[in-house]
mmCIF file of C-alpha atoms in Angstrom:
data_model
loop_
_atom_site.group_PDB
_atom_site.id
_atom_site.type_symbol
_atom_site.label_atom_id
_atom_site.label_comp_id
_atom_site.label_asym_id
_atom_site.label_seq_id
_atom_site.Cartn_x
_atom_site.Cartn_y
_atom_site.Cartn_z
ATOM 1 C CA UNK T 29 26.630 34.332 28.293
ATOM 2 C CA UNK T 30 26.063 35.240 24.699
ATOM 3 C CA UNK T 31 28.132 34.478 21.969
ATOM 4 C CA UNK T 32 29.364 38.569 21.435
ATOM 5 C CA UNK T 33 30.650 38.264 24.929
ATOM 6 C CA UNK T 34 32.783 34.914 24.800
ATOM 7 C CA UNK T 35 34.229 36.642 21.252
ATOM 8 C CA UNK T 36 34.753 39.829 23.153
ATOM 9 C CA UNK T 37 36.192 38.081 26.255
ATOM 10 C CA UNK T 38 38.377 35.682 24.045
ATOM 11 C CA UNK T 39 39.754 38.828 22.181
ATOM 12 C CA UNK T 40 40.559 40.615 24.421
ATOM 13 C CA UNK T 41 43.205 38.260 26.292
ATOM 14 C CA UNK T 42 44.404 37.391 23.068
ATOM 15 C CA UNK T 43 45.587 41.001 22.823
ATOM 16 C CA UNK T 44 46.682 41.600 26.364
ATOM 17 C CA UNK T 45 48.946 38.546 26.140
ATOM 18 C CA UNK T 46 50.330 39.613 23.016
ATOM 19 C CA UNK T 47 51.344 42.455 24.323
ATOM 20 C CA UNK T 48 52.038 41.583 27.777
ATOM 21 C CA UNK T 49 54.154 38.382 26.413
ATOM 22 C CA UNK T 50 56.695 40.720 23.859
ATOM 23 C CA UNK T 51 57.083 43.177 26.659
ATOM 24 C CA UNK T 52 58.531 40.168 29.122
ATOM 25 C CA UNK T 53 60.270 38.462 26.842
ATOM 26 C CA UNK T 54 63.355 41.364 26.584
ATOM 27 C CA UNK T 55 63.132 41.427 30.480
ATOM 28 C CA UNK T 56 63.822 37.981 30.476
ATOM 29 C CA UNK T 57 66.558 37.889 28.528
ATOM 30 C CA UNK T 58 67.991 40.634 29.861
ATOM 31 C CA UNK T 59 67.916 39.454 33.725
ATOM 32 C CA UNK T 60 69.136 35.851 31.866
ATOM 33 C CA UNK T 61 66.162 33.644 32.948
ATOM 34 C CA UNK T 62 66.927 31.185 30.668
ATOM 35 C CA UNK T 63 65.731 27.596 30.095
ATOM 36 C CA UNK T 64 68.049 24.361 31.346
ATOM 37 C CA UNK T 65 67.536 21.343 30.094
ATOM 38 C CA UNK T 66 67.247 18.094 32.038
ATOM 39 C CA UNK T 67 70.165 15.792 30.881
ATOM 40 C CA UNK T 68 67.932 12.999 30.686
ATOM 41 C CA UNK T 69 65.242 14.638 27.859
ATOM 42 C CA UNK T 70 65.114 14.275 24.093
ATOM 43 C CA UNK T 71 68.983 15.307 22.819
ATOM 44 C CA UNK T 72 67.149 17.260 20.334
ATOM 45 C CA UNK T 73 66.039 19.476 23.242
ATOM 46 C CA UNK T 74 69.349 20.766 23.840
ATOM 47 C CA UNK T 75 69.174 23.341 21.039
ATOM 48 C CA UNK T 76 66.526 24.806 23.258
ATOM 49 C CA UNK T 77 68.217 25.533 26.648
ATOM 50 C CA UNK T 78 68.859 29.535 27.094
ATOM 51 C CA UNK T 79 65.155 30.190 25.896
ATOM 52 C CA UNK T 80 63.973 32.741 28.144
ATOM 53 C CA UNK T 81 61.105 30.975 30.652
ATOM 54 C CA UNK T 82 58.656 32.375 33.068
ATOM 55 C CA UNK T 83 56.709 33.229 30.395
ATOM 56 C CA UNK T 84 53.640 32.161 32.520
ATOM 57 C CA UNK T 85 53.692 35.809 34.204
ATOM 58 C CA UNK T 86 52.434 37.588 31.594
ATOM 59 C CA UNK T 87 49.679 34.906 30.799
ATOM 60 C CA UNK T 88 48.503 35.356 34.547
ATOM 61 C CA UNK T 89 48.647 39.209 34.385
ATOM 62 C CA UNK T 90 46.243 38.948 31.154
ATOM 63 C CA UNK T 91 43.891 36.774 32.862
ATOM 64 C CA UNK T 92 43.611 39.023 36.104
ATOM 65 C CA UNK T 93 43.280 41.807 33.856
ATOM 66 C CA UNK T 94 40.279 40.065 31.556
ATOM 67 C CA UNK T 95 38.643 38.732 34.434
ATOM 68 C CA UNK T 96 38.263 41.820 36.377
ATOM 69 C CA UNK T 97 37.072 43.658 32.911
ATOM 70 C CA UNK T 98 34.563 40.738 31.892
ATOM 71 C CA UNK T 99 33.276 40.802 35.111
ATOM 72 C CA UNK T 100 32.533 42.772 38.636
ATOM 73 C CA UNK T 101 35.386 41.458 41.370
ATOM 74 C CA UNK T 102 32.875 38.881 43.041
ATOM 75 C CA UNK T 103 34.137 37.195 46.014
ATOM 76 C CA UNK T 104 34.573 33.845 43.744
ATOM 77 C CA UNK T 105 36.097 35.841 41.094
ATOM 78 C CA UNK T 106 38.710 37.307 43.699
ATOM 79 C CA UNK T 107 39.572 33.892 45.152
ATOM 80 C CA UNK T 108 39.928 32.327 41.309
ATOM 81 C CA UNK T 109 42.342 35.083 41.157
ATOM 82 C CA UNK T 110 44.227 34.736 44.173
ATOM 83 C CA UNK T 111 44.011 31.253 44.126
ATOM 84 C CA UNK T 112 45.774 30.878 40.285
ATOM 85 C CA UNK T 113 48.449 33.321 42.015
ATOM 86 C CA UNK T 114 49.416 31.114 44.287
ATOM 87 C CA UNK T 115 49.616 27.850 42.627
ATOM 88 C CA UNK T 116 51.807 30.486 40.323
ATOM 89 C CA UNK T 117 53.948 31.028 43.067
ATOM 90 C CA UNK T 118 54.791 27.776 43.572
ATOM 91 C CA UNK T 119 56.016 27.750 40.279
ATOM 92 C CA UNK T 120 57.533 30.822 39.861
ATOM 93 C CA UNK T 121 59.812 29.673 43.133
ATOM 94 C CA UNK T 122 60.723 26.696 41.379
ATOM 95 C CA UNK T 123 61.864 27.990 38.296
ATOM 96 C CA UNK T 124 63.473 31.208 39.792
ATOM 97 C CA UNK T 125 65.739 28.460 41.705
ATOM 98 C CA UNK T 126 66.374 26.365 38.642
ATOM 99 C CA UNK T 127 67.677 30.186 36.600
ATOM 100 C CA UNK T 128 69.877 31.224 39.114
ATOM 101 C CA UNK T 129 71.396 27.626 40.334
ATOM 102 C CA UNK T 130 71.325 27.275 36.529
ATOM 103 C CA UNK T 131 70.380 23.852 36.695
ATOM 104 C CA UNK T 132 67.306 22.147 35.738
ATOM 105 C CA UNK T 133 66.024 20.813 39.585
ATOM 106 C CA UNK T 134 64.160 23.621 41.474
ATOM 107 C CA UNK T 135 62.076 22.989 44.528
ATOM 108 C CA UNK T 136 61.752 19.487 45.620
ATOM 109 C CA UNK T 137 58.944 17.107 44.679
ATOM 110 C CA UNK T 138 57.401 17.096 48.389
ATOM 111 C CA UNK T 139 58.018 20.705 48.898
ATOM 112 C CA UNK T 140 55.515 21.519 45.731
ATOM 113 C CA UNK T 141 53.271 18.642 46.749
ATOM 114 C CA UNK T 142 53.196 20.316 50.131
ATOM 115 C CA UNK T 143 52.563 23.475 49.646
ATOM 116 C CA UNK T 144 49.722 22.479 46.515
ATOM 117 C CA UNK T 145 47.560 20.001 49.298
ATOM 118 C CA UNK T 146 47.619 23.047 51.658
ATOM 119 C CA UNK T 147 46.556 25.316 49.099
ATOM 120 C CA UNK T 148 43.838 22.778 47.688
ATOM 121 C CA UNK T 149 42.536 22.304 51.415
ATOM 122 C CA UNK T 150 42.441 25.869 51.932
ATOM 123 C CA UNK T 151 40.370 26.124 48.821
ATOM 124 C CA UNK T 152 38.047 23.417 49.355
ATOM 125 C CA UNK T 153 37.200 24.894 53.280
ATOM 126 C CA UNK T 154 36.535 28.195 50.989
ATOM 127 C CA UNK T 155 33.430 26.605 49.351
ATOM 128 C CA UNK T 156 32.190 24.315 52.022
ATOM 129 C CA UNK T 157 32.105 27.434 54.064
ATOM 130 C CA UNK T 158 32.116 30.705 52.014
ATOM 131 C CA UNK T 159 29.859 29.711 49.105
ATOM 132 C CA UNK T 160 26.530 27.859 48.191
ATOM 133 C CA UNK T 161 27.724 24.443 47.149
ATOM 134 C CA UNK T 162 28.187 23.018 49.979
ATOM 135 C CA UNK T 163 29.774 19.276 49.867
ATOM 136 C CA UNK T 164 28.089 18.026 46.898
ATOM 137 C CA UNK T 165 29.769 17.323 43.469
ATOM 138 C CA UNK T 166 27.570 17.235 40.312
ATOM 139 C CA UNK T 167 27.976 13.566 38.820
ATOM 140 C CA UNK T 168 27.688 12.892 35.029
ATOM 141 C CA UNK T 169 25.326 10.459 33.343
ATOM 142 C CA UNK T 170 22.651 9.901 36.396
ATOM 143 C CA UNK T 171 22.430 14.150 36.297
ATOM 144 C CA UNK T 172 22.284 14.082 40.305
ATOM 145 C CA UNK T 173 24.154 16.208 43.217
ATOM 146 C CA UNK T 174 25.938 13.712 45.226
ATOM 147 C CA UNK T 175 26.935 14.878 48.800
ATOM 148 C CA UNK T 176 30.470 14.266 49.513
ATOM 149 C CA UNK T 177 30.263 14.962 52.928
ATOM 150 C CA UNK T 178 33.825 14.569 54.789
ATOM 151 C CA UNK T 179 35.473 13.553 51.911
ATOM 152 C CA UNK T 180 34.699 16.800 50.420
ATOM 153 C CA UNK T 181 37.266 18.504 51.087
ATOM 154 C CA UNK T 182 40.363 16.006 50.349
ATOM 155 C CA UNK T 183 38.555 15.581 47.082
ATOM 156 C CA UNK T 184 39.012 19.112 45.957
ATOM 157 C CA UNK T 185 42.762 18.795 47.163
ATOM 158 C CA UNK T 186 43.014 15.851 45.228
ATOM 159 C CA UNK T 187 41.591 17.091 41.933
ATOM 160 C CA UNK T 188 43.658 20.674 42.016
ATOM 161 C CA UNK T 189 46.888 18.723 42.801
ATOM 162 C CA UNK T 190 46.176 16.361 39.911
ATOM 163 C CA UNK T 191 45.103 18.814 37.114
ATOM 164 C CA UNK T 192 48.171 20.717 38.402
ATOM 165 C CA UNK T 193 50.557 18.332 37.867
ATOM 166 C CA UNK T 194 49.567 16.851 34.855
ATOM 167 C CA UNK T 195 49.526 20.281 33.049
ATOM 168 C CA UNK T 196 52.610 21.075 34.175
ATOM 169 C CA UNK T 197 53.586 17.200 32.458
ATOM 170 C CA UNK T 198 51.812 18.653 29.811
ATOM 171 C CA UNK T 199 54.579 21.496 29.326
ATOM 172 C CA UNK T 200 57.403 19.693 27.507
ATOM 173 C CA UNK T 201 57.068 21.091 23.797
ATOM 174 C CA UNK T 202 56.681 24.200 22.200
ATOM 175 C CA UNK T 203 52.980 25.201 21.960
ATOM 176 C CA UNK T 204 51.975 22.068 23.575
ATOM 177 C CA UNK T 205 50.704 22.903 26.763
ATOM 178 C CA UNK T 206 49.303 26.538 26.313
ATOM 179 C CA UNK T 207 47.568 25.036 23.114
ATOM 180 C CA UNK T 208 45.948 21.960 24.957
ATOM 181 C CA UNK T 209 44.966 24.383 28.213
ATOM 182 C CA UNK T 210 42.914 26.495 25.868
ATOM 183 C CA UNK T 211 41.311 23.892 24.417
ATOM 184 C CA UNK T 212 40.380 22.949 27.800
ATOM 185 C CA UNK T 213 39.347 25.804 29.186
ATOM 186 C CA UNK T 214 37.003 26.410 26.723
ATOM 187 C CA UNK T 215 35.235 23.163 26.865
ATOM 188 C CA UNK T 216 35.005 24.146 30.237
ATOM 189 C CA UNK T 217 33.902 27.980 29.646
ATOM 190 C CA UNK T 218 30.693 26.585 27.862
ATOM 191 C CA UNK T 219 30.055 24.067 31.072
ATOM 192 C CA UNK T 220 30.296 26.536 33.695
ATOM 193 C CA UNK T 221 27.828 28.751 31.404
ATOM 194 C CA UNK T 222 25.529 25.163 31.614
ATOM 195 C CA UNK T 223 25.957 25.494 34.932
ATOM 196 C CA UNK T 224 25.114 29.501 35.299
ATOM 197 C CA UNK T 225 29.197 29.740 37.319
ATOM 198 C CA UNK T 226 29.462 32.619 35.384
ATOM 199 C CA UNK T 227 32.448 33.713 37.274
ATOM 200 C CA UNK T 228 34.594 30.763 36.280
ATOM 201 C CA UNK T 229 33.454 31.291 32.754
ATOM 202 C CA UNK T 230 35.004 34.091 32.501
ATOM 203 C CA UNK T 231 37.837 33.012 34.035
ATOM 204 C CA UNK T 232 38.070 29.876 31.563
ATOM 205 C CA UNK T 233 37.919 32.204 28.492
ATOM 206 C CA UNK T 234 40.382 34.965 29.912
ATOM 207 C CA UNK T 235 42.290 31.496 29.849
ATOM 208 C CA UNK T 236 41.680 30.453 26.102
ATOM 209 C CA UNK T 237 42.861 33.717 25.105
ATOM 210 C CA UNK T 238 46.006 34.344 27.085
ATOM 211 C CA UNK T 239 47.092 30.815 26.309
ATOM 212 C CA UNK T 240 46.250 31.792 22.327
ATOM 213 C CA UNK T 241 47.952 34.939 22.482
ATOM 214 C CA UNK T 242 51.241 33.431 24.616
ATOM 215 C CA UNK T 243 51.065 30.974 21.929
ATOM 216 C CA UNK T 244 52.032 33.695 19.420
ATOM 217 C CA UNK T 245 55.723 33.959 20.705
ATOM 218 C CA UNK T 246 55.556 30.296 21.977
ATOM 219 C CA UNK T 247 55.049 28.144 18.744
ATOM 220 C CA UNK T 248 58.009 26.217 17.331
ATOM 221 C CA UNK T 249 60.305 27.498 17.601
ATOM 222 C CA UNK T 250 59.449 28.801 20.724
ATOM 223 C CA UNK T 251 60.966 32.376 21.936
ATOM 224 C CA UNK T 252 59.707 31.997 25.348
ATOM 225 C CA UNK T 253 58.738 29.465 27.741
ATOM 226 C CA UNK T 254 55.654 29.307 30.541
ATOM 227 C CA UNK T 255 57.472 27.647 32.979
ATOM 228 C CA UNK T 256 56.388 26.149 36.292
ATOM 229 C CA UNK T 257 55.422 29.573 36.761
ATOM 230 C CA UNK T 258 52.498 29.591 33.859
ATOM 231 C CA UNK T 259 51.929 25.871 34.112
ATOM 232 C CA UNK T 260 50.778 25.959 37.835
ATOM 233 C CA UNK T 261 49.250 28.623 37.471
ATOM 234 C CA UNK T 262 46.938 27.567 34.632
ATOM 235 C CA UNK T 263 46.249 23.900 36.373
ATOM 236 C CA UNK T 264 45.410 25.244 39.686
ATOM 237 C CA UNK T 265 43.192 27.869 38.857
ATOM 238 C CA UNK T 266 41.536 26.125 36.634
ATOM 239 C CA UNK T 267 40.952 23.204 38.711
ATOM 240 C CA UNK T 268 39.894 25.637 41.255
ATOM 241 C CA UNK T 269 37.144 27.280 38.460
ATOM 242 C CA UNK T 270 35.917 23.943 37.021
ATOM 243 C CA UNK T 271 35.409 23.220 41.411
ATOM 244 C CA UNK T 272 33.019 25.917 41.615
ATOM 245 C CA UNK T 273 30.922 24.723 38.923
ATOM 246 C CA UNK T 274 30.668 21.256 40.924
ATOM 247 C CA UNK T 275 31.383 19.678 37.269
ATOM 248 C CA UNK T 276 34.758 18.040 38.869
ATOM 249 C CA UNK T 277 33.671 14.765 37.493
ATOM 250 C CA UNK T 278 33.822 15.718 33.766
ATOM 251 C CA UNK T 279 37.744 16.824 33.938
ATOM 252 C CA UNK T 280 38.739 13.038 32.819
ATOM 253 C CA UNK T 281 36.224 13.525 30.089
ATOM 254 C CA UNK T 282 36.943 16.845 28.735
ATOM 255 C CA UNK T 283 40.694 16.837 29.795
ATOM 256 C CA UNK T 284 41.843 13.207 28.626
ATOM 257 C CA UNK T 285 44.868 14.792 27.212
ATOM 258 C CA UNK T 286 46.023 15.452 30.696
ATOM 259 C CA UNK T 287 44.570 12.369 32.226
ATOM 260 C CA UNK T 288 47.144 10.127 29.624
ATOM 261 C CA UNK T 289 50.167 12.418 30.179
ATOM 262 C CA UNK T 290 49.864 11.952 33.775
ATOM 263 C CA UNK T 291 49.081 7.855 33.353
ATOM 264 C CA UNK T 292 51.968 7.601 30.820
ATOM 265 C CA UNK T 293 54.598 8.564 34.010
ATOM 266 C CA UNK T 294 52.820 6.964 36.373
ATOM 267 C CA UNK T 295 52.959 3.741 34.551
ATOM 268 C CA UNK T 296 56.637 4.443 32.862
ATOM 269 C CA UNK T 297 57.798 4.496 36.871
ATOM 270 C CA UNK T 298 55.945 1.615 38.664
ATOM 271 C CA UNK T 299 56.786 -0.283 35.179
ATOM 272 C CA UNK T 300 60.802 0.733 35.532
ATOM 273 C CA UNK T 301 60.862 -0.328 38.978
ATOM 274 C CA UNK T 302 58.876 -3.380 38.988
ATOM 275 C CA UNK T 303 59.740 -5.186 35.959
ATOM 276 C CA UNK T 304 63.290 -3.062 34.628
ATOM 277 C CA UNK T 305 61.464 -2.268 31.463
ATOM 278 C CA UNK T 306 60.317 1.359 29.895
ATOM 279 C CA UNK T 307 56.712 0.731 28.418
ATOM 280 C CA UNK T 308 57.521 4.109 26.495
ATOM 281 C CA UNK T 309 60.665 5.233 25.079
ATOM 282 C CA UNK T 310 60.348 8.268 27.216
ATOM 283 C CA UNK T 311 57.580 10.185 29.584
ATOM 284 C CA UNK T 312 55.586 11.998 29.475
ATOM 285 C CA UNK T 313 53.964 10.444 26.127
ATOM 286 C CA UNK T 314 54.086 13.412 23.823
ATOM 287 C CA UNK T 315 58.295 12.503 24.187
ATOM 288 C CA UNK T 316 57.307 9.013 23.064
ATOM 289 C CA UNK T 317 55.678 9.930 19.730
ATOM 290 C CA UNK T 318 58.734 12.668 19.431
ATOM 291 C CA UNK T 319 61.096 9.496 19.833
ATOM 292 C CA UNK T 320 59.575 7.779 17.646
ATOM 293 C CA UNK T 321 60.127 9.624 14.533
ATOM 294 C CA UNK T 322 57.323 12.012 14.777
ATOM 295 C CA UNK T 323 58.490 15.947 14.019
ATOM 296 C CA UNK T 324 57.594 18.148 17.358
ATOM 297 C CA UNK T 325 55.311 20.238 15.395
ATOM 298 C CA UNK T 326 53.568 16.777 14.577
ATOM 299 C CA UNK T 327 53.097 15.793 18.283
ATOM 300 C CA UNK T 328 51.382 19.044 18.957
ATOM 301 C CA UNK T 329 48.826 19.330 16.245
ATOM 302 C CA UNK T 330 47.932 15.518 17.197
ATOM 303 C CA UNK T 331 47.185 16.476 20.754
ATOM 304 C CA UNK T 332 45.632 19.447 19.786
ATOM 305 C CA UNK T 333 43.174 17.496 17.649
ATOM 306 C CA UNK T 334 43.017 14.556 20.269
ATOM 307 C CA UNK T 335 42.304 17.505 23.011
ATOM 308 C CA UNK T 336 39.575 18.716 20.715
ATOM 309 C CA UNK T 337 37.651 15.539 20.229
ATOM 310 C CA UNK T 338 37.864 15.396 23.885
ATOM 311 C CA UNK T 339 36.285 18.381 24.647
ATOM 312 C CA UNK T 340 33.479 17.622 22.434
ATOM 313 C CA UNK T 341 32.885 14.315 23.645
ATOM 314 C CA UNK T 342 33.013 15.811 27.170
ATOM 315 C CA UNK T 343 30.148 18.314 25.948
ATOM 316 C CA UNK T 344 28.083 15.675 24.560
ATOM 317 C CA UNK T 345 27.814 14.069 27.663
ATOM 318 C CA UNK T 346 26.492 17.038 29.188
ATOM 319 C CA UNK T 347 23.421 16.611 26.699
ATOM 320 C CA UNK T 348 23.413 13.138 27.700
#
């Protein structure tokens, strides 16, 4: 792609999100879809609960809309689509129980992880069978297609459930997530464009610019929140794009960010129960740094930065 059309692209989302974004947000608060706060967060979180949430639908609705205008509806591009959808609807089930039990636990742990394995299978049977790429997966540094063969396919599962997850971990302050997702996405954008996917570059830069524009309304302090609802949605169809550029193996590199929020609970658990000890003072990490002293709007701009250093690092690679 040229430069003109990842400005034009970009734009564009930025705009629809805007506008999408201040539309939902009276909707919100008028059906009273409102933010609860888990007892067992940062105290300083409670001034936050009633802050409409589901924000994540408009983001969605401005990438389906700059997808299908920065591109024709290929069959990937229609699957990226649906796909995103779906993972949203996993979401947007969860949080819709948590507004009107008005209570902070939605769907159950193995209910999500359930339905988000059958979803990744389904996708990975989608390219094995429905596109080019067959079973292999791109692998950095030695520059070769390795064949994955049966393993394919519970790889792809694996990698969508885990970039899920650990954006939604990455959803815990204001401007946080959406900020770190762009970054992301673009790093990802400009691979996918190495990699001539051109429909999940344009699905990774309607991304950047919904999450920019969302961010307009959702920078401390925050007037809306994504949600499950935008959170899943944004991990699994991006997972799902960066998959059809068979660059799977660069997601630790380019999104570290989300590779140490998801560590930092993973180790804060099997720490807690083995030894009776927190490593942090709370997980995910960004809480740690916020416990620590740090002001929120602190802890963002430092993973903002780190995400940024990642994604260049991850790009350099690529040359490499």
């Amino acid at each position: 792609m040229q430069v003109y059309q990842y400005i034009v692209i970009i734009a564009l989302a930025v705009m629809a999100s805007s506008v999408f974004t201040s539309i939902e947000i009276p909707i919100l608060k008028h059906r009273q879809f409102q933010q609860f706060i888990r007892e067992e967060g940062p105290k300083s979180h409670k001034k936050k609960e009633g802050t409409p949430t589901m924000g994540g639908i408009a983001i969605y609705a401005s990438i389906c809309l700059v997808s299908m205008i920065g591109t024709s509806l290929t069959r990937d591009m229609g699957i990226l689509l649906i796909f995103g959808a779906l993972y949203g609807l996993i979401g947007f089930a969860d949080d819709f129980i948590k507004v009107t039990q008005k209570h902070n636990l939605g769907l159950r742990a193995w209910q999500k992880l359930l339905f988000q394995i059958v979803l990744g299978v389904g996708f990975g049977y989608y390219v094995v069978k429905y596109t080019n790429l067959g079973t292999n997966v791109w692998v950095p540094f030695i520059d070769k297609d390795v064949d994955f063969g049966m393993w394919f396919i519970p790889f792809v599962a694996f990698v969508i459930v885990a970039v899920a997850n650990s954006v939604n971990l990455a959803d815990g302050l204001d401007g946080l997530c959406a900020g770190v997702t762009a970054i992301f996405a673009f790093g990802f954008a400009l691979i996918a464009d190495g990699f001539s996917a051109f429909p999940s570059g344009v699905y990774c830069l309607a991304i950047v610019g919904s999450c920019i524009g969302f961010m307009f309304f959702n920078k401390f302090p925050a007037q809306v929140f994504m949600g499950d609802t935008g959170s899943m949605a944004l991990g699994g169809g991006l997972a799902a794009a960066v998959i059809l550029t068979k660059a799977e193996l660069m997601i630790p590199f380019v999104g570290l960010v989300f590779v140490v929020e998801a560590l930092s609970v993973i180790i804060q658990v099997i720490g807690f129960k083995t030894t009776g000890k927190r490593l942090f003072r709370m997980a995910p990490i960004h809480h740690h740094f916020e416990l620590g002293g740090m002001k929120e709007t602190s802890v963002v701009k430092m993973f903002w930065v780190f995400a940024a250093i990642c994604c260049v690092a991850g790009l350099l690679i690529m040359k490499i």
